[in-house]
Amino acid sequence: MRLRRTGTAAAVGVDWTAVADGRVWRLRRGRHFEGGDRAVVAAARAAARDMDMVVSVAREDYGPTAGYVWVQFADAEVAHGAPCPRCGSTTLVRNHPGFATCPRCAARLVLLVEDDAVEQADDDDLLDGAADEPAPAPVLEAPPVDEPTPSPPDAAPPVAAPPVAAPPPAAPAPVTRVERQLPQVRYDTRTPGIDRLEFYEQVRLKAGAHPPSQPAFYGFGQGRGVKPTFLYVEFFPADGSPGRGDHRVTSVAARPFAAAVDFRALNDWPRFEMRLLGESDLGELIPVHPYYSLDPDTGRCVIPVLTDVQTIAPGPSRAARTSP
Amino acid sequence: MGRPPKRRVRLLQVTLVPTPAGFAPGAATVTYERPPPSIRREVAGAWQSRNLVPRMAARVVVKTYVRTILGRAWLVLRPVMDSLGLALLFGAVIGIKAPGGVPYILFLLVGLYGWRLFERSLFWSTRSFDRYARLVRKLDPPLLLMPIAGIGPAIVESAVYAGIIVGTVAYFWVADGTLYVVLAPEMLLGLAGVLLCLLFAVGLGLTLSVLNARARDVRIGLRYVLSIWFYVTPVIYPLSKLPEFFQVLAQVNPVTPMIELVKEGFLGIGRVEVLGVAWSVAATTATIAFGLWFFSRKAVDFTTPLRGEMLGDDDEDLGL
């Protein structure tokens, strides 16, 4: 089966439905995609989400010589030790440390093993050379002066701005279906600090014993370029709007306690899914709680967290531009 | 009067994904089963993904010459330098003569064509799990594809040798007025010899690739075994130059009849014996059969550490 190119040359021209057959497919730069391969990885993940699937990706960048992205779609993702999420079968056929097949419903599953968080982090750097380079050590630096960390003007407890660790360059956030419907929204690409959930991947949280008025969660996540980290996340009202909150993360590196922690058990915890929303999507969410809203698309409860507010200085009006 | 400032808001949606129905961490007992070994399943899986073979092969070729200044020119330079060096040493210095009045360089090139195809195929096939370690760690392609696709560089190299042979034959045709290549149905013998070289290498590679995934001693030792094998195979010298006893002994080497087939098919100067060819075919068949059997039983076990954890990548070791 040949991949069919769709869209413009600048876009990721891959018919994802054709490659979502469980087999491994190779996408080649210049033929199946143009420009950086991170875009095609993001597109693959977005397509997988749209198709209610998951995708495993291996990138290889040989500079000007060649660039490949290998993709393999699977039906679902399941924590190690968890049954098939499709049919609940407690017997899985495992032929690969990271993959399994359900003998009952034939679902292909991606297994989240204990080091999955770490592996997922370098997933995007699965290329010769880049992956061999040691992850750069976090560098403490103050927030840039000319780009102060904005905060919601009406946020009740303003988030402190401690020195932030500068992580290595990360993959851009996947382009979701919602985002594609927002042609004019541009996101701030500044790196979030370690006190923000956006900094972490593979986040798994459990609700803590806190009053509903001030929800807090604890768990762990994978900080970019660093090892697994224990997280404590507090939510609080963002700007007074019902159904919207802000948050603050307190983190502790898990490495010193690795021997004392059963990471496999932590992997069994529910995973948080994070995605960016534009402001116009606020209207699509239904506030059901001071901090929670209902996403009518998925039927799931979400916490829309105000992470950034940027005030755009208006350009000169047409009259001002035309006047001498 | 300017427009009012516009607020651009960035939101993060945190969605709590529910755990699978009926699942409580630590409560459910999930059994992971290993599928029973099956040659048919291995072959069927590889056949289903056969479109990956040329792509994976191209990847190894690209990867081998990445970060080089001459780039793909090495694909041509290496065979040229290899054959010129051997021709200089054994043809000009030692003075080995080819039978039938064939120029030694042509005799050597045809012999090298078959031998290098076998040797490089076996070498790359053995190293295939090393070369695809990153790929098989992140994805789950059929494992049988690895030793098969791994011979890509050998195919490319042998194609270059074929090109050099054509150029050399053309040169002697113009210079001496003699066409040394046999343009007759006998040429099929040469192709059969080439095919046997390839299949024998793949058959051995099926076993050695799995063993190499377990212990890299295989790869290290293979270099020396192949070096000795090269000299006991009549590539740089004609079989007829050996004493009678050693000629019989040389036929025990399954590669000897293959190389002789190639020489006979293309130059008409090989020494093909039915028993020797039958032995080669039998050895190739047995090697492939055993390789498939061994691969289907041991590949998953032996490569699991490779796929589950990151071994050191050997990009820098090009195995040249």
XYZ file of C-alpha atoms in Angstrom:
644
model
C 0.000 0.000 0.000
C 1.373 3.340 -0.952
C 0.886 6.368 1.169
C -1.322 8.921 -0.421
C -0.197 12.481 -0.228
C -2.769 14.981 0.721
C -2.797 18.636 1.432
C -0.244 21.180 0.450
C 3.467 20.621 0.288
C 4.045 22.641 3.414
C 1.581 20.621 5.393
C 2.000 17.127 6.663
C 0.725 15.291 3.639
C -0.004 11.889 5.017
C -3.245 10.022 4.922
C -3.168 8.790 8.478
C -6.067 6.436 8.054
C -3.972 4.500 5.556
C -1.130 3.972 7.996
C -3.213 3.270 11.066
C -3.271 -0.463 10.414
C -0.978 -1.589 13.202
C 1.998 -2.044 10.927
C 5.154 0.017 10.947
C 5.299 2.739 8.325
C 8.159 4.911 7.304
C 7.596 8.525 6.363
C 10.361 10.257 4.498
C 11.150 13.909 4.539
C 10.630 15.466 1.159
C 8.129 12.836 0.184
C 5.631 12.455 2.970
C 6.352 15.591 4.910
C 8.217 18.808 4.563
C 10.366 20.653 7.034
C 10.894 19.517 10.583
C 9.880 16.066 11.617
C 8.512 17.266 14.919
C 5.527 18.572 13.024
C 4.799 15.186 11.560
C 5.157 13.565 14.972
C 2.687 16.053 16.381
C 0.364 15.437 13.466
C 0.614 11.684 13.960
C -0.317 12.007 17.600
C -3.171 14.342 16.794
C -4.426 11.933 14.155
C -4.178 9.071 16.617
C -6.254 11.025 19.107
C -8.833 11.795 16.488
C -9.061 8.119 15.611
C -9.141 7.111 19.267
C -5.838 5.325 18.872
C -2.291 5.777 20.061
C 0.831 6.009 18.012
C 4.425 5.056 18.648
C 6.957 7.156 16.851
C 10.640 6.853 16.063
C 12.365 9.808 14.488
C 15.625 9.697 12.636
C 17.231 12.833 11.376
C 20.350 12.506 9.300
C 20.634 16.184 8.639
C 20.515 17.182 5.007
C 21.013 13.571 3.941
C 17.686 12.189 4.992
C 15.025 12.296 7.626
C 12.632 9.561 8.551
C 9.719 9.214 10.883
C 8.610 5.687 11.637
C 5.103 5.347 12.992
C 3.049 2.486 14.285
C -0.500 2.934 15.404
C -2.082 0.848 18.114
C -5.597 0.609 19.419
C -4.977 1.749 22.957
C -2.487 2.411 25.658
C -2.542 0.413 28.833
C -0.571 0.515 32.020
C 1.522 -2.489 32.828
C -0.630 -4.828 34.828
C -3.894 -3.352 33.609
C -6.338 -5.387 31.565
C -7.304 -4.678 28.002
C -9.070 -1.317 27.972
C -11.308 -2.459 25.142
C -12.728 -5.699 26.456
C -11.300 -6.043 29.958
C -9.444 -9.251 29.167
C -6.907 -10.071 31.835
C -4.846 -12.195 29.498
C -2.619 -10.378 27.064
C -0.173 -11.734 24.549
C 3.104 -9.945 24.869
C 5.755 -10.309 22.236
C 7.603 -7.084 22.881
C 8.446 -5.270 26.101
C 6.361 -2.342 25.004
C 3.545 -3.929 23.048
C 0.865 -6.495 23.629
C -2.125 -7.919 21.855
C -5.443 -8.811 23.334
C -6.317 -12.369 22.347
C -10.008 -11.711 22.928
C -10.651 -8.544 20.932
C -7.396 -8.498 18.915
C -6.654 -4.982 20.083
C -3.057 -3.921 19.693
C -1.912 -2.283 22.889
C 0.991 -0.095 23.843
C 2.230 -1.140 27.260
C 3.285 1.572 29.635
C 6.146 -0.066 31.428
C 7.831 1.389 34.439
C 10.389 3.385 32.517
C 7.856 4.523 29.997
C 7.893 8.032 31.298
C 11.570 8.314 30.640
C 11.296 6.659 27.280
C 8.434 8.823 26.219
C 10.494 11.870 26.974
C 13.228 10.875 24.589
C 10.764 9.528 22.108
C 11.030 12.659 20.086
C 14.769 12.453 20.110
C 14.951 8.956 18.836
C 17.526 9.774 16.309
C 21.064 8.900 15.869
C 23.275 11.383 17.481
C 20.666 13.439 19.207
C 19.581 10.647 21.479
C 23.171 9.854 22.270
C 23.791 13.278 23.587
C 23.256 13.503 27.307
C 20.280 15.498 28.339
C 21.398 18.988 29.225
C 21.431 19.637 32.892
C 18.753 22.012 34.080
C 20.086 25.510 34.204
C 18.670 27.839 36.730
C 17.952 31.185 35.325
C 15.692 34.036 36.071
C 12.702 34.705 33.874
C 13.585 36.974 31.002
C 13.196 40.578 31.876
C 11.663 41.631 28.617
C 9.140 38.823 28.781
C 7.734 38.841 32.263
C 5.699 35.846 33.175
C 2.204 37.064 32.760
C -0.454 36.084 35.163
C -4.162 36.493 35.106
C -4.973 39.977 36.194
C -7.738 38.750 38.437
C -6.084 35.652 39.783
C -6.641 35.465 43.490
C -3.328 34.059 44.718
C -0.785 35.098 42.164
C 1.595 32.381 41.219
C 5.046 33.015 42.512
C 7.715 33.236 39.874
C 10.637 31.262 41.224
C 13.698 30.648 39.166
C 12.768 28.235 36.490
C 14.758 25.382 35.106
C 15.401 25.733 31.446
C 14.659 22.359 29.903
C 15.983 21.238 26.553
C 13.970 22.227 23.523
C 10.812 20.226 23.523
C 8.455 19.116 20.850
C 5.682 21.541 20.093
C 2.329 20.681 21.539
C 0.340 18.413 19.284
C -2.083 20.182 17.046
C -5.445 19.071 18.256
C -8.682 19.107 16.430
C -9.806 21.999 18.554
C -6.720 23.985 17.766
C -7.096 23.516 14.077
C -10.409 25.253 14.335
C -8.710 28.292 15.783
C -6.781 29.744 12.927
C -5.906 33.026 14.565
C -4.819 31.827 17.966
C -1.108 31.778 18.568
C 0.287 30.300 21.680
C 3.064 31.630 23.717
C 5.983 29.265 23.126
C 7.951 30.222 26.166
C 9.022 27.290 28.235
C 6.873 26.685 31.277
C 8.565 26.527 34.635
C 8.874 23.511 36.829
C 5.976 24.811 38.892
C 3.642 24.345 35.939
C 2.011 21.157 34.806
C 2.908 21.947 31.220
C 6.488 21.237 32.120
C 5.744 17.595 32.739
C 4.719 14.673 30.637
C 3.185 11.357 31.527
C 1.503 13.015 34.455
C -0.327 10.717 36.817
C -2.209 12.266 39.684
C -4.559 11.214 42.408
C -6.860 13.443 44.319
C -5.561 14.333 47.715
C -7.518 14.595 50.938
C -8.401 18.211 50.580
C -11.668 20.044 50.782
C -13.468 20.485 47.468
C -12.992 24.179 47.766
C -9.260 23.767 47.340
C -8.500 20.644 45.341
C -5.019 19.250 45.368
C -3.513 16.272 43.679
C -0.390 14.265 44.194
C 1.433 11.916 41.896
C 4.347 11.966 39.556
C 5.350 13.042 36.101
C 8.242 13.161 33.735
C 9.987 16.487 33.730
C 11.475 17.348 30.383
C 15.054 16.197 30.238
C 15.092 14.999 33.811
C 14.078 11.896 35.658
C 10.657 11.161 37.094
C 9.469 13.695 39.563
C 6.976 13.587 42.383
C 4.350 16.249 42.005
C 1.973 18.018 44.315
C -0.501 20.142 42.445
C -2.758 22.721 44.001
C -5.607 24.280 42.127
C -7.186 27.612 42.932
C -9.512 30.025 41.229
C -7.991 31.719 38.252
C -9.998 34.795 37.583
C -13.226 34.216 39.370
C -14.916 32.578 36.428
C -16.694 29.419 37.420
C -15.270 26.269 35.966
C -11.816 27.679 35.531
C -8.776 27.365 37.725
C -5.102 27.921 37.974
C -2.523 25.702 39.528
C 0.847 25.490 41.139
C 3.150 22.477 41.192
C 5.522 21.556 43.945
C 8.008 19.019 42.653
C 10.591 16.708 44.133
C 12.995 14.699 41.994
C 12.215 11.022 42.423
C 15.730 9.792 41.713
C 17.010 9.736 45.281
C 14.012 7.664 46.292
C 13.922 5.405 43.254
C 14.756 2.307 45.235
C 11.983 2.985 47.685
C 9.249 3.637 45.155
C 7.305 1.108 43.146
C 7.078 2.971 39.874
C 5.057 0.191 38.382
C 2.324 0.893 40.854
C 2.526 4.563 40.012
C 2.092 3.725 36.366
C -1.217 2.179 37.230
C -2.513 5.499 38.309
C -4.811 7.337 35.948
C -3.042 9.506 33.488
C -3.787 13.131 32.960
C -4.142 14.335 29.479
C -3.177 17.877 28.814
C -3.842 19.899 25.776
C -3.965 23.526 24.979
C -7.159 25.378 24.376
C -7.722 28.701 22.819
C -9.813 31.346 24.453
C -12.680 30.856 22.106
C -13.048 27.316 23.358
C -13.982 28.467 26.780
C -17.532 28.741 25.622
C -17.601 25.093 24.694
C -16.956 23.987 28.255
C -19.794 23.727 30.706
C -18.906 24.828 34.256
C -20.063 22.183 36.715
C -17.890 23.075 39.672
C -15.826 26.039 40.787
C -12.802 24.380 39.185
C -14.198 21.707 36.963
C -15.962 21.965 33.674
C -17.562 19.438 31.446
C -16.106 18.957 27.996
C -19.156 18.140 25.881
C -16.968 16.663 23.166
C -15.545 13.932 25.331
C -17.991 13.866 28.218
C -15.107 14.131 30.623
C -14.567 16.486 33.465
C -11.724 18.850 32.827
C -9.914 21.538 34.713
C -9.327 24.360 32.297
C -6.285 26.016 33.706
C -5.413 29.522 32.842
C -1.732 29.283 32.126
C -0.902 32.414 30.290
C -2.392 35.739 29.427
C -0.665 37.893 26.947
C -1.684 41.400 26.209
C -1.124 42.214 22.602
C -0.376 45.822 21.884
C -2.625 46.898 19.079
C -1.048 47.995 15.867
C -1.710 51.412 14.459
C -5.130 51.877 13.056
C -5.635 52.157 9.344
C -6.296 55.848 9.733
C -3.056 56.287 11.646
C -1.107 54.352 9.005
C -2.448 56.360 6.129
C -2.081 59.741 7.782
C 1.230 61.553 7.058
C -7.381 56.642 18.365
C -5.963 53.134 18.710
C -7.880 49.970 19.229
C -8.130 48.609 22.745
C -5.539 46.011 23.749
C -6.525 42.447 22.995
C -6.080 39.760 25.586
C -4.721 36.513 24.344
C -5.405 33.697 26.740
C -3.697 30.363 26.864
C -5.432 27.562 28.644
C -4.393 24.160 29.681
C -7.049 21.558 29.815
C -6.332 18.829 32.305
C -8.416 15.799 31.664
C -8.647 12.966 34.080
C -8.690 9.827 32.019
C -10.761 7.188 33.728
C -9.132 3.885 34.499
C -10.379 0.885 32.577
C -13.645 -0.520 33.786
C -13.268 -3.004 36.550
C -9.630 -2.206 37.103
C -8.256 -1.229 40.436
C -4.522 -0.796 40.715
C -2.968 -3.761 42.386
C -6.211 -5.703 42.389
C -6.392 -7.129 38.904
C -4.027 -9.881 37.945
C -3.097 -9.670 34.336
C -1.349 -12.569 32.743
C 1.073 -11.938 29.952
C 1.420 -14.846 27.637
C 4.167 -15.485 25.181
C 2.913 -16.665 21.814
C 4.136 -20.154 20.989
C 7.056 -20.202 18.564
C 5.904 -20.538 15.020
C 7.913 -20.295 11.841
C 4.731 -19.736 9.884
C 3.768 -16.739 12.010
C 7.232 -15.237 11.704
C 7.230 -15.617 7.946
C 3.647 -14.393 7.601
C 4.367 -11.325 9.719
C 7.440 -10.516 7.678
C 5.556 -11.040 4.449
C 2.809 -8.692 5.598
C 5.351 -5.964 6.191
C 7.573 -6.775 3.239
C 7.186 -3.209 2.019
C 9.485 -2.232 4.877
C 12.435 -4.261 3.612
C 13.751 -1.801 1.018
C 13.038 1.102 3.337
C 14.886 -0.439 6.227
C 17.701 -1.439 3.929
C 18.001 2.098 2.626
C 18.100 3.325 6.192
C 21.189 1.256 6.947
C 22.910 2.486 3.816
C 22.118 6.095 4.639
C 23.104 5.626 8.242
C 26.426 4.035 7.318
C 27.628 7.007 5.357
C 26.098 9.803 7.370
C 28.562 12.281 8.789
C 31.099 11.464 6.083
C 32.461 14.076 3.733
C 32.452 11.881 0.674
C 29.033 10.514 1.538
C 27.674 7.976 -0.897
C 30.826 8.129 -2.970
C 32.141 5.580 -0.491
C 29.716 3.114 -1.965
C 31.873 3.118 -5.094
C 35.243 3.941 -3.587
C 35.377 1.032 -1.188
C 34.908 -1.736 -3.775
C 37.276 0.024 -6.155
C 40.025 0.343 -3.572
C 39.371 -3.145 -2.271
C 39.683 -4.790 -5.670
C 42.619 -2.646 -6.782
C 44.536 -3.432 -3.607
C 43.970 -7.165 -3.924
C 44.786 -7.114 -7.645
C 47.992 -5.271 -6.948
C 49.060 -7.659 -4.217
C 48.051 -11.009 -5.668
C 48.198 -10.203 -9.371
C 51.201 -7.923 -9.722
C 53.318 -8.729 -6.663
C 52.660 -12.424 -6.047
C 51.898 -13.078 -9.686
C 48.876 -15.334 -9.539
C 47.571 -16.070 -13.017
C 43.965 -16.616 -13.930
C 43.068 -19.660 -16.027
C 41.898 -19.416 -19.640
C 43.901 -16.301 -20.391
C 41.465 -14.131 -18.516
C 43.049 -10.994 -17.046
C 43.635 -11.484 -13.343
C 41.801 -8.306 -12.406
C 38.678 -9.607 -14.096
C 39.083 -13.021 -12.506
C 39.466 -11.374 -9.139
C 36.527 -9.031 -9.611
C 34.128 -11.831 -10.510
C 35.290 -13.886 -7.559
C 34.980 -10.893 -5.263
C 31.507 -10.211 -6.597
C 30.264 -13.527 -5.266
C 32.367 -13.535 -2.136
C 31.625 -9.994 -1.036
C 27.939 -10.571 -1.538
C 28.156 -13.533 0.806
C 30.544 -11.967 3.280
C 28.907 -8.558 3.552
C 25.421 -10.048 3.660
C 26.435 -12.313 6.493
C 28.189 -9.512 8.313
C 25.343 -7.007 8.035
C 22.729 -9.609 8.714
C 24.519 -10.633 11.898
C 24.641 -7.038 13.036
C 21.062 -6.299 12.072
C 19.653 -6.128 15.587
C 22.420 -3.744 16.539
C 21.653 -1.547 13.606
C 17.933 -1.541 14.219
C 18.130 -1.426 18.006
C 16.512 1.955 18.281
C 13.783 1.031 15.888
C 12.830 -2.231 17.535
C 12.937 -0.593 20.909
C 10.279 1.951 20.059
C 8.230 0.005 17.562
C 7.174 -3.547 17.048
C 8.039 -4.563 13.511
C 8.287 -8.240 12.590
C 11.666 -9.353 13.859
C 12.330 -11.519 10.851
C 12.658 -8.377 8.778
C 15.824 -7.352 10.586
C 18.314 -9.912 9.288
C 16.692 -9.767 5.864
C 16.604 -5.994 5.501
C 20.000 -5.745 7.131
C 21.714 -7.036 4.005
C 20.831 -3.842 2.146
C 24.376 -2.461 2.143
C 25.679 -5.772 0.831
C 23.233 -5.678 -2.060
C 24.261 -2.147 -2.899
C 27.933 -3.034 -2.676
C 27.565 -6.053 -4.899
C 25.721 -3.901 -7.416
C 28.743 -1.620 -7.433
C 30.994 -4.610 -7.993
C 28.802 -5.610 -10.898
C 29.187 -2.127 -12.328
C 32.961 -2.323 -11.954
C 32.978 -5.696 -13.684
C 30.964 -4.312 -16.581
C 33.361 -1.390 -16.869
C 36.407 -3.677 -16.770
C 34.943 -6.033 -19.347
C 34.182 -3.071 -21.577
C 37.739 -1.830 -21.168
C 39.287 -5.143 -22.190
C 36.826 -5.448 -25.041
C 37.991 -2.146 -26.405
C 41.674 -2.556 -25.525
C 42.197 -6.242 -26.413
C 39.267 -6.797 -28.690
C 38.275 -9.763 -26.537
C 34.965 -10.109 -24.779
C 35.751 -12.176 -21.741
C 32.211 -12.481 -20.455
C 30.182 -15.463 -21.543
C 27.008 -14.174 -23.139
C 25.229 -17.496 -23.189
C 22.646 -19.433 -21.214
C 25.546 -20.543 -19.002
C 25.337 -17.124 -17.463
C 22.385 -18.459 -15.498
C 24.885 -20.579 -13.613
C 26.519 -17.386 -12.471
C 23.224 -15.966 -11.311
C 22.487 -19.220 -9.486
C 25.833 -18.917 -7.740
C 25.057 -15.346 -6.736
C 21.658 -16.373 -5.430
C 23.163 -19.221 -3.432
C 25.732 -16.869 -1.898
C 22.938 -14.551 -0.816
C 20.652 -17.273 0.552
C 23.457 -18.995 2.417
C 24.415 -15.712 4.050
C 20.822 -14.971 5.033
C 20.422 -18.484 6.420
C 23.503 -18.107 8.577
C 22.479 -14.558 9.453
C 19.157 -15.748 10.854
C 21.006 -17.670 13.520
C 23.945 -15.369 14.062
C 21.842 -12.215 14.312
C 19.914 -13.684 17.210
C 23.073 -14.927 18.882
C 24.697 -11.549 18.371
C 21.753 -9.890 20.059
C 22.558 -11.981 23.100
C 26.338 -11.659 22.976
C 28.356 -9.369 20.794
C 31.202 -11.841 20.832
C 29.555 -13.262 17.748
C 30.098 -10.115 15.798
C 33.678 -9.703 16.945
C 34.570 -13.289 16.227
C 32.829 -13.269 12.890
C 35.321 -10.804 11.458
C 38.174 -13.206 11.994
C 36.232 -16.229 10.860
C 35.341 -14.432 7.648
C 38.963 -13.405 7.109
C 40.094 -17.013 7.293
C 37.126 -18.149 5.247
C 38.097 -15.697 2.527
C 41.523 -17.241 2.094
C 40.331 -20.836 2.102
C 37.781 -20.008 -0.587
C 39.165 -19.815 -4.139
C 38.449 -16.159 -4.696
C 41.889 -14.712 -5.230
C 43.351 -17.867 -6.707
C 41.945 -20.480 -9.056
C 40.893 -23.750 -7.528
C 43.068 -25.604 -10.021
C 46.184 -24.086 -8.472
C 45.613 -26.048 -5.292
C 47.094 -29.527 -4.839
C 44.646 -32.310 -5.610
C 44.016 -33.174 -1.985
C 43.251 -29.587 -1.078
C 40.959 -29.257 -4.076
C 38.781 -31.996 -2.627
C 39.014 -30.425 0.772
C 38.059 -27.033 -0.623
C 34.821 -28.495 -1.930
C 33.792 -29.151 1.659
C 33.522 -25.413 2.002
C 29.956 -24.729 0.815
C 30.957 -21.348 -0.571
C 33.536 -22.812 -2.948
C 31.014 -24.306 -5.388
C 29.066 -21.056 -5.275
C 32.099 -19.007 -6.247
C 33.002 -21.528 -8.922
C 29.464 -21.261 -10.276
C 29.850 -17.505 -10.515
C 33.193 -17.793 -12.295
C 31.912 -20.447 -14.659
C 28.726 -18.551 -15.385
C 30.301 -15.202 -16.155
C 33.805 -16.050 -17.358
C 33.583 -19.742 -18.277
C 36.603 -20.592 -16.118
C 35.032 -22.136 -13.043
C 35.262 -25.717 -11.959
C 31.704 -26.818 -11.327
C 31.063 -30.274 -9.972
C 27.599 -31.632 -9.480
C 28.354 -33.042 -6.079
C 29.834 -29.773 -4.942
C 26.823 -27.772 -6.100
C 24.454 -30.279 -4.527
C 26.372 -29.940 -1.278
C 26.068 -26.157 -1.493
C 22.346 -26.286 -2.143
C 21.852 -28.764 0.694
C 23.915 -26.660 3.067
C 22.000 -23.534 2.115
C 18.647 -25.235 2.568
C 19.642 -26.702 5.899
C 21.034 -23.386 7.084
C 17.864 -21.527 6.208
C 15.656 -24.182 7.776
C 17.674 -24.248 10.968
C 17.900 -20.451 10.966
C 14.135 -20.078 10.754
C 13.623 -22.679 13.453
C 16.161 -21.074 15.743
C 14.934 -17.582 14.995
C 11.313 -18.405 15.750
C 12.273 -19.868 19.106
C 14.975 -17.599 20.344
C 14.606 -14.239 18.644
C 12.015 -12.885 21.053
C 13.917 -13.986 24.142
C 17.344 -12.982 22.972
C 16.309 -9.583 21.668
C 14.069 -8.610 24.541
C 16.855 -6.850 26.458
C 17.718 -5.022 23.264
C 14.146 -3.909 22.796
C 13.440 -3.219 26.398
C 16.489 -1.253 27.307
C 18.907 0.868 25.492
C 22.172 -0.721 24.634
C 24.984 1.448 23.436
C 24.455 2.473 19.892
C 27.236 1.654 17.534
C 26.732 4.311 14.961
C 30.353 5.177 15.011
C 31.430 1.640 14.366
C 30.591 1.361 10.754
C 32.004 -2.113 10.455
C 34.070 -1.089 7.514
